[in-house]
Coordinates of C-alpha atoms in Angstrom, one line a residue:
Chain A
M11 CA 0.0 0.0 0.0
A12 CA 1.1 3.6 -0.6
E13 CA 2.3 5.9 2.1
E14 CA -0.3 6.1 4.8
E15 CA -1.0 9.1 6.9
V16 CA -3.0 8.4 10.1
K17 CA -3.8 11.0 12.7
L18 CA -5.8 10.6 15.9
F19 CA -7.3 13.6 17.7
G20 CA -8.0 12.6 21.3
T21 CA -7.6 13.4 25.0
W22 CA -5.5 11.5 27.4
A23 CA -8.1 10.7 29.9
S24 CA -11.0 9.9 27.5
P25 CA -11.9 6.2 27.5
V26 CA -13.4 6.6 24.0
S27 CA -10.2 8.1 22.7
R28 CA -8.4 5.2 24.3
R29 CA -10.5 2.8 22.3
I30 CA -8.9 4.1 19.1
E31 CA -5.4 4.0 20.4
V32 CA -5.7 0.4 21.5
A33 CA -7.3 -0.6 18.2
L34 CA -4.5 1.1 16.2
K35 CA -1.7 -0.4 18.4
L36 CA -3.3 -3.9 18.2
K37 CA -3.0 -3.5 14.4
G38 CA 0.4 -2.1 14.5
V39 CA -0.7 1.0 12.6
Q40 CA 1.7 4.0 12.9
Y41 CA -0.2 7.2 13.7
E42 CA 0.3 10.7 14.9
Y43 CA -1.5 11.5 18.1
I44 CA -2.8 15.0 18.7
E45 CA -3.9 15.9 22.2
E46 CA -6.9 18.2 22.1
D47 CA -7.9 20.8 24.7
L48 CA -11.6 20.5 24.8
T49 CA -12.0 23.9 26.3
N50 CA -10.2 25.3 23.3
K51 CA -10.8 23.0 20.4
S52 CA -8.3 23.3 17.5
P53 CA -9.5 24.5 14.1
A54 CA -8.3 21.2 12.7
L55 CA -10.6 19.2 15.0
L56 CA -13.6 21.5 14.1
N57 CA -12.7 21.1 10.5
Y58 CA -12.5 17.3 10.6
N59 CA -15.6 16.8 12.8
P60 CA -17.9 19.8 12.1
V61 CA -21.1 17.9 13.0
N62 CA -20.3 16.8 16.6
K63 CA -17.0 18.7 17.2
Q64 CA -15.9 15.8 19.5
I65 CA -13.0 13.6 19.9
P66 CA -11.9 11.0 19.0
V67 CA -11.5 11.7 15.3
L68 CA -9.4 9.5 13.0
V69 CA -8.0 11.0 9.9
H70 CA -6.7 8.6 7.3
N71 CA -5.0 10.0 4.2
G72 CA -6.9 13.3 4.8
K73 CA -10.4 11.7 5.2
S74 CA -11.9 11.9 8.7
V75 CA -14.0 9.4 10.7
A76 CA -15.8 10.3 13.9
E77 CA -17.6 8.3 16.7
S78 CA -15.4 5.8 18.5
L79 CA -17.3 2.6 17.6
V80 CA -17.6 3.7 13.9
I81 CA -13.9 4.4 13.9
M82 CA -13.1 0.9 15.4
E83 CA -15.1 -0.8 12.6
Y84 CA -13.3 1.4 10.0
I85 CA -10.0 0.4 11.4
D86 CA -10.9 -3.3 11.4
E87 CA -12.1 -3.2 7.8
T88 CA -9.2 -1.1 6.5
W89 CA -6.3 -3.0 8.2
K90 CA -7.4 -6.6 8.0
H91 CA -4.7 -8.4 10.0
N92 CA -5.3 -9.1 13.8
P93 CA -9.1 -8.8 13.5
I94 CA -10.9 -7.0 16.3
L95 CA -14.4 -8.2 15.4
P96 CA -15.0 -11.9 15.2
A97 CA -15.6 -13.5 11.8
D98 CA -19.0 -15.0 12.5
P99 CA -22.0 -12.6 11.8
Y100 CA -23.8 -13.7 15.0
E101 CA -20.8 -13.2 17.2
R102 CA -20.3 -9.8 15.5
A103 CA -23.9 -8.9 16.3
M104 CA -23.3 -9.8 20.0
A105 CA -20.1 -7.7 20.2
R106 CA -22.0 -4.8 18.7
F107 CA -25.0 -5.3 20.9
W108 CA -22.9 -5.2 24.1
A109 CA -20.8 -2.3 22.9
K110 CA -24.0 -0.3 22.3
Y111 CA -25.2 -1.4 25.8
I112 CA -22.0 0.0 27.3
D113 CA -22.4 3.4 25.5
E114 CA -26.1 3.8 26.0
K115 CA -26.6 2.3 29.5
F116 CA -23.4 1.9 31.4
W117 CA -21.7 5.2 30.4
P118 CA -24.7 7.4 31.4
A119 CA -25.1 5.4 34.6
A120 CA -21.5 5.9 35.5
M121 CA -21.7 9.7 34.8
K122 CA -24.7 9.9 37.1
I123 CA -23.0 8.1 40.0
V124 CA -20.3 10.7 40.3
V125 CA -22.7 13.6 40.6
A126 CA -25.4 11.9 42.7
N127 CA -25.7 11.8 46.5
G128 CA -27.3 9.6 49.1
E129 CA -30.3 7.5 48.2
E130 CA -30.1 8.5 44.5
Q131 CA -26.5 7.5 44.3
K132 CA -27.3 4.2 45.9
G133 CA -29.9 3.6 43.3
E134 CA -27.6 4.4 40.5
I135 CA -24.9 2.1 42.0
D136 CA -27.4 -0.8 42.2
E137 CA -28.3 -0.2 38.6
I138 CA -24.8 -0.2 37.3
Q139 CA -23.9 -3.3 39.3
Q140 CA -26.8 -5.1 37.6
Q141 CA -25.5 -3.9 34.2
M142 CA -22.0 -5.2 35.1
K143 CA -23.6 -8.6 36.1
N144 CA -25.2 -8.6 32.7
L145 CA -21.8 -8.0 31.1
E146 CA -20.4 -10.9 33.1
G147 CA -23.0 -13.1 31.5
E148 CA -21.5 -12.3 28.2
L149 CA -17.9 -12.9 29.3
K150 CA -18.6 -16.2 31.1
E151 CA -15.4 -18.3 31.3
K152 CA -13.5 -16.5 28.6
K153 CA -10.2 -14.7 29.2
F154 CA -11.5 -11.7 27.2
F155 CA -14.8 -10.9 25.5
G156 CA -12.9 -11.5 22.3
G157 CA -11.7 -14.9 23.5
E158 CA -7.9 -15.5 23.9
S159 CA -7.1 -11.9 22.9
L160 CA -8.6 -8.5 23.1
G161 CA -11.6 -7.9 20.8
F162 CA -14.1 -5.2 19.9
L163 CA -16.0 -5.5 23.1
D164 CA -12.9 -5.5 25.4
I165 CA -11.8 -2.3 23.8
A166 CA -15.2 -0.8 24.0
A167 CA -15.6 -1.9 27.7
N168 CA -12.4 -0.2 28.7
I169 CA -14.8 2.5 29.9
I170 CA -15.1 0.4 33.0
I171 CA -11.7 1.6 34.1
W172 CA -13.2 5.1 34.2
L173 CA -15.6 3.8 36.8
V174 CA -12.8 2.2 38.9
V175 CA -10.8 5.4 39.0
A176 CA -13.8 7.5 39.7
Q177 CA -14.8 5.1 42.5
E178 CA -11.4 5.5 44.1
A179 CA -11.4 9.3 43.7
L180 CA -14.7 9.3 45.5
G181 CA -13.2 7.3 48.4
M182 CA -15.4 4.3 47.6
D183 CA -14.7 0.7 46.8
Q184 CA -18.1 -0.9 46.8
I185 CA -19.2 -0.3 43.2
L186 CA -16.8 -2.7 41.4
N187 CA -14.7 -5.0 43.5
E188 CA -13.6 -8.7 43.5
E189 CA -16.2 -9.7 45.9
K190 CA -19.2 -8.2 44.1
L191 CA -18.2 -8.9 40.6
P192 CA -15.5 -11.5 40.5
V193 CA -15.8 -12.3 36.8
L194 CA -15.6 -8.8 35.6
Y195 CA -12.9 -7.9 38.2
G196 CA -10.8 -10.8 36.8
W197 CA -11.3 -9.5 33.3
L198 CA -10.3 -6.0 34.3
Q199 CA -7.0 -7.3 35.8
R200 CA -6.2 -9.2 32.6
L201 CA -7.0 -6.1 30.6
L202 CA -4.7 -3.9 32.6
D203 CA -2.0 -6.6 32.3
D204 CA -2.3 -6.8 28.5
A205 CA 0.9 -5.7 26.8
V206 CA -0.8 -3.5 24.3
F207 CA -3.5 -2.1 26.5
K208 CA -0.9 -1.2 29.2
E209 CA 0.6 1.3 26.8
C210 CA -2.6 3.2 26.5
V211 CA -3.6 3.6 30.2
P212 CA -2.5 6.9 31.8
P213 CA -0.6 6.8 35.1
K214 CA -3.0 6.1 37.9
D215 CA -2.0 9.1 40.0
R216 CA -2.5 11.5 37.1
H217 CA -5.9 9.9 36.4
L218 CA -6.9 10.1 40.1
D219 CA -5.9 13.7 40.4
L220 CA -8.0 14.7 37.5
F221 CA -11.0 12.9 38.9
K222 CA -10.5 14.4 42.4
V223 CA -10.6 17.8 40.9
K224 CA -13.7 17.0 38.7
F225 CA -15.8 15.1 41.2
G226 CA -14.3 15.8 44.6
S227 CA -12.7 13.3 46.9
S228 CA -15.3 13.2 49.6
K229 CA -19.0 13.0 49.8
Chain B
M5 CA -42.6 -14.0 -1.7
A6 CA -39.8 -15.5 -3.9
S7 CA -37.1 -17.4 -2.1
T8 CA -33.5 -16.2 -2.2
G9 CA -32.5 -19.5 -3.7
S10 CA -28.7 -19.8 -3.8
V11 CA -27.9 -18.9 -0.2
A12 CA -30.0 -21.8 1.1
D13 CA -27.6 -22.7 3.8
Q14 CA -28.1 -19.3 5.4
E15 CA -31.8 -19.4 5.1
G16 CA -32.9 -21.4 8.1
Q17 CA -35.8 -20.2 10.1
V18 CA -36.2 -16.4 10.4
M19 CA -38.6 -14.9 12.9
L20 CA -39.2 -11.3 13.7
L21 CA -40.9 -10.3 17.0
G22 CA -42.5 -6.9 16.7
F23 CA -45.2 -4.3 17.5
W24 CA -47.2 -2.9 14.5
F25 CA -46.6 0.7 15.5
S26 CA -42.9 0.5 16.2
P27 CA -40.6 2.4 13.7
F28 CA -37.7 0.2 14.9
V29 CA -39.5 -3.0 14.0
K30 CA -40.5 -1.4 10.6
R31 CA -36.8 -0.8 9.8
V32 CA -36.0 -4.4 10.2
E33 CA -39.0 -5.5 8.1
W34 CA -37.8 -3.2 5.3
A35 CA -34.3 -4.7 5.4
L36 CA -35.8 -8.2 5.3
K37 CA -38.1 -7.4 2.4
F38 CA -35.3 -5.5 0.6
K39 CA -33.2 -8.7 0.7
G40 CA -36.1 -10.9 -0.2
I41 CA -35.8 -12.9 3.0
E42 CA -38.8 -15.0 4.1
Y43 CA -39.6 -14.6 7.7
D44 CA -42.4 -15.3 10.2
Y45 CA -43.7 -12.2 11.9
V46 CA -44.9 -12.4 15.4
E47 CA -47.0 -9.5 16.7
E48 CA -46.3 -9.2 20.4
D49 CA -48.8 -8.1 23.0
L50 CA -47.4 -5.1 24.9
T51 CA -49.4 -5.9 28.0
N52 CA -48.4 -9.6 27.9
K53 CA -45.0 -10.1 26.4
S54 CA -44.4 -13.6 25.2
T55 CA -41.9 -15.9 27.0
L56 CA -40.1 -16.1 23.6
L57 CA -39.6 -12.3 23.7
L58 CA -38.5 -12.2 27.3
N59 CA -36.1 -15.1 26.8
S60 CA -34.8 -13.7 23.5
N61 CA -34.1 -10.2 24.8
P62 CA -33.8 -10.5 28.6
I63 CA -31.7 -7.4 28.8
H64 CA -34.1 -4.9 27.2
K65 CA -37.3 -7.0 26.9
K66 CA -38.1 -4.9 23.7
V67 CA -38.8 -5.4 20.1
P68 CA -37.6 -5.8 17.4
V69 CA -35.9 -9.2 18.0
L70 CA -34.7 -11.2 15.0
I71 CA -34.4 -14.9 15.7
H72 CA -32.4 -16.7 13.0
N73 CA -31.9 -20.5 13.4
G74 CA -32.9 -20.1 17.0
N75 CA -30.3 -17.3 17.7
P76 CA -31.8 -14.1 18.9
I77 CA -30.5 -10.6 18.0
A78 CA -31.9 -7.3 19.5
E79 CA -31.4 -3.6 18.7
S80 CA -32.6 -2.6 15.2
L81 CA -29.2 -1.3 13.9
V82 CA -27.4 -4.3 15.1
I83 CA -30.0 -6.5 13.5
I84 CA -29.7 -4.7 10.1
E85 CA -25.9 -5.1 10.1
Y86 CA -26.4 -8.8 10.9
I87 CA -28.9 -9.2 8.0
D88 CA -26.5 -7.5 5.7
E89 CA -23.6 -9.7 6.7
T90 CA -25.6 -12.9 6.6
W91 CA -27.5 -12.5 3.3
K92 CA -25.2 -10.9 0.8
K93 CA -27.7 -10.2 -2.0
N94 CA -28.8 -6.5 -2.3
P95 CA -26.2 -5.0 0.0
I96 CA -27.6 -2.4 2.5
L97 CA -24.2 -1.0 3.6
P98 CA -21.7 0.2 0.9
Q99 CA -18.6 -1.9 0.2
D100 CA -15.9 0.6 0.7
P101 CA -14.7 1.0 4.4
Y102 CA -14.8 4.8 4.3
D103 CA -18.3 4.8 2.8
R104 CA -19.4 2.3 5.4
A105 CA -18.0 4.5 8.1
M106 CA -19.9 7.5 6.8
A107 CA -23.1 5.5 6.6
R108 CA -22.6 4.3 10.2
F109 CA -21.8 7.8 11.4
W110 CA -25.0 9.2 9.9
A111 CA -27.0 6.4 11.3
N112 CA -25.6 7.2 14.7
F113 CA -26.3 10.9 14.3
I114 CA -29.9 10.2 13.2
E115 CA -30.5 7.9 16.2
Q116 CA -29.0 10.2 18.8
K117 CA -30.2 13.6 17.5
V118 CA -33.3 12.9 15.5
T119 CA -34.9 9.7 16.8
E120 CA -34.1 10.2 20.5
S121 CA -35.0 13.9 20.4
T122 CA -38.3 13.1 18.7
R123 CA -39.1 10.5 21.3
E124 CA -38.3 12.9 24.1
A125 CA -40.3 15.7 22.6
L126 CA -43.3 13.3 22.3
V127 CA -43.3 12.6 26.0
S128 CA -42.5 16.0 27.4
Q129 CA -44.2 19.4 27.6
G130 CA -43.5 23.0 28.4
E131 CA -39.9 24.1 28.7
Q132 CA -38.6 20.6 28.6
Q133 CA -40.4 20.0 25.3
E134 CA -39.3 23.3 23.9
K135 CA -35.7 22.4 24.6
K136 CA -36.1 19.0 22.8
V137 CA -37.9 20.6 19.8
K138 CA -35.1 23.1 19.4
E139 CA -32.5 20.3 19.4
L140 CA -34.6 18.4 16.9
K141 CA -34.8 21.4 14.6
E142 CA -31.1 21.9 14.7
A143 CA -30.6 18.2 13.9
M144 CA -33.0 18.5 11.0
E145 CA -31.0 21.4 9.6
V146 CA -28.0 19.1 9.5
V147 CA -30.1 16.3 7.8
E148 CA -31.3 18.8 5.2
G149 CA -27.7 19.8 4.6
E150 CA -26.8 16.2 4.0
A151 CA -29.8 15.7 1.7
K152 CA -28.9 18.8 -0.3
A153 CA -25.3 17.7 -0.6
K154 CA -25.9 14.0 -1.5
L155 CA -29.2 13.9 -3.4
N156 CA -30.3 15.1 -6.8
D157 CA -32.5 14.0 -9.7
K158 CA -30.3 11.0 -10.4
T159 CA -29.5 10.1 -6.8
L160 CA -32.8 9.8 -4.9
F161 CA -31.5 8.0 -1.8
F162 CA -28.6 8.2 0.7
G163 CA -27.7 4.7 -0.5
G164 CA -26.3 6.4 -3.6
G165 CA -26.0 4.8 -6.9
N166 CA -27.4 1.5 -5.6
G167 CA -30.7 3.0 -4.5
V168 CA -31.8 2.7 -0.9
G169 CA -29.2 1.9 1.7
Y170 CA -28.5 1.9 5.4
V171 CA -29.0 5.6 6.1
D172 CA -32.4 5.5 4.3
F173 CA -33.5 2.6 6.4
V174 CA -32.4 4.3 9.6
L175 CA -34.0 7.7 8.7
G176 CA -37.0 6.1 7.0
W177 CA -39.3 6.2 10.1
T178 CA -39.6 10.0 9.6
C179 CA -41.6 9.6 6.5
N180 CA -44.5 8.1 8.4
W181 CA -44.1 8.8 12.1
M182 CA -42.8 12.3 12.2
E183 CA -46.1 13.9 11.2
T184 CA -48.0 11.7 13.7
I185 CA -45.7 12.6 16.6
E186 CA -45.9 16.3 15.7
E187 CA -49.6 16.2 15.8
V188 CA -49.7 14.3 19.0
G189 CA -47.0 16.3 20.7
G190 CA -48.2 19.6 19.5
F191 CA -45.0 20.9 17.9
K192 CA -43.7 21.4 14.4
V193 CA -40.3 20.5 12.9
L194 CA -41.2 19.5 9.4
D195 CA -40.8 22.5 7.2
P196 CA -41.1 21.8 3.5
A197 CA -40.1 25.4 2.6
N198 CA -36.8 25.1 4.5
Q199 CA -36.2 21.4 4.1
P200 CA -37.0 20.9 0.4
H201 CA -34.4 18.2 -0.2
F202 CA -35.4 16.2 2.9
H203 CA -39.1 16.4 1.9
K204 CA -38.2 15.2 -1.6
W205 CA -36.3 12.3 0.0
M206 CA -39.3 11.4 2.2
A207 CA -41.7 11.5 -0.7
N208 CA -39.4 9.2 -2.7
F209 CA -38.9 6.8 0.2
R210 CA -42.6 6.5 0.8
E211 CA -43.0 5.3 -2.8
V212 CA -40.5 2.4 -2.4
S213 CA -42.6 -0.7 -2.8
F214 CA -41.9 -2.4 0.5
V215 CA -42.1 0.9 2.4
K216 CA -45.5 1.8 0.8
A217 CA -46.8 -1.7 1.5
T218 CA -46.0 -1.5 5.2
L219 CA -46.9 2.0 6.3
A220 CA -49.4 2.0 9.2
P221 CA -52.4 4.3 8.7
K222 CA -51.9 7.7 10.3
E223 CA -55.2 7.7 12.3
K224 CA -54.2 4.4 14.0
L225 CA -50.7 5.8 14.8
V226 CA -52.1 9.1 16.1
E227 CA -54.5 7.2 18.4
Y228 CA -51.7 5.0 19.7
F229 CA -49.1 7.7 20.2
R230 CA -51.7 10.0 21.9
I231 CA -52.0 7.3 24.6
V232 CA -48.3 7.0 24.9
R233 CA -47.9 10.8 25.4
Q234 CA -50.7 11.0 27.9
A235 CA -49.6 8.0 29.8
R236 CA -46.1 9.4 30.2
L237 CA -47.4 12.8 31.2
G238 CA -49.7 11.3 33.7
L239 CA -52.7 12.7 31.8
L240 CA -54.3 9.5 31.0
L241 CA -56.3 8.7 34.1
P242 CA -58.8 11.6 33.9
Y243 CA -59.1 10.7 30.2
I244 CA -59.9 7.1 31.0
R245 CA -62.4 8.1 33.6
E246 CA -64.1 10.5 31.1
S247 CA -64.1 7.9 28.3
S248 CA -65.3 5.2 30.6
A249 CA -68.1 7.4 31.8
K250 CA -69.1 8.2 28.2
A251 CA -68.9 4.6 27.3
R252 CA -71.0 3.6 30.2
S253 CA -73.6 6.3 29.4
R254 CA -73.8 4.9 25.9
N255 CA -74.1 1.4 27.0
P256 CA -74.8 1.1 30.7
E257 CA -75.1 -2.7 30.5
S258 CA -71.6 -3.2 29.2
K259 CA -69.1 -4.7 31.6
Q260 CA -66.4 -4.6 29.0
H261 CA -63.0 -3.6 30.3
H262 CA -62.1 -0.2 28.7
P263 CA -59.5 -0.8 26.0
E264 CA -57.8 2.5 26.7
S265 CA -56.8 1.5 30.3
K266 CA -55.2 -1.7 29.0
N267 CA -53.1 0.4 26.6
Y268 CA -52.3 2.9 29.4
H269 CA -50.7 0.1 31.4
A270 CA -48.9 -1.1 28.3
C271 CA -47.5 2.4 27.5
V272 CA -46.3 2.9 31.0
V273 CA -44.6 -0.5 30.8
V274 CA -43.0 0.1 27.4
C275 CA -42.1 3.8 27.2

């Protein structure tokens, strides 16, 4: 193939931006990373994603793709080695169903927890724990959602790390822990231990500090 | 309907669980018909969801659910991609990865900004509704912009040179349901003068044979969505009492359970 130019506009703490970094690294695609300041978005970002003006945005040979799950599918279809999605259409449908679940149910629930208090927060925590139990049902005995190696849903589900860090920043530990959600907890440890994924996770202290500023360290 | 013939090993049994009024179910039906796939349609009862539905979609307990060779798939967009990957004839998504990414991006945009905002405007009022309608109008401007950029006398649909495609199926609900929801919700976003390209697309989409054949009559949809809105706004009980009183005065002997109250319960359950 001819010279490829791949750029990724993202932010270091964003789990959706991280999805793209992981996908590109798993495929061994060389790319230029551009850190955006969301309070002062660059003209380039606004040019490449005029509709939503959000990160992440992938630019491949001058053509831009936005929306993290859309970008992941694009990456998988463009660089065919080390597939991220399974080959079987039914398994692909399951990966997409659960990735959607994470974005439409889990993510909003996680955002609510960090701003809620008292009884309301307890209700949100109960709900998100049920959601995580549902996810455990999809993982079952597998090492990763993708099987022996990281797949589409593992990458999408990295958002769960956001919850773990937020939990710690809030001085809590009862939302996601080994006792409550042993299957998912085990998956999380394996994810954090994965050679490629490790490269994409920010230093814990830096992450925690950001969350403490955003959400406060006590309730 | 003619069988698809050569992909016999993929055929198997195809079942679709649905509700007649659901635009999400309708999309899947259009995709199946577009591909010429034979399927059994099962009309679910909102107030009494079948064991099959609850077992097939235990997470959301909603329709549409496609069951292919006993394997259930939920979420209309996930189902459509599954259909496209399983039955290769009459592709719904384009072939090129970049074009596919654009189609998925727009499908996403439509779902989040048009479909969701419409749903929220339907079940809200006052300031909350005004906010949603404003968001919806802004989204429609973007849709009109896309229609203007992509469509012309030779290219009638977002699927491009191949006719209808993924984006048309995802946006297609607007051609039948938007007017209904406007009427029921008491707001206006459709604006032929300022959305000429979008309106032309709607008119063309309505004429597509399998779309035309499956559109639910407006009066029925209005009646159904009126109940949905009133149920969500807590306005239904006085209405039921009034209707029941009228029904009783017409037929004092009738002990028939008022149908509206069954639907009220159903709407509260579903919406």
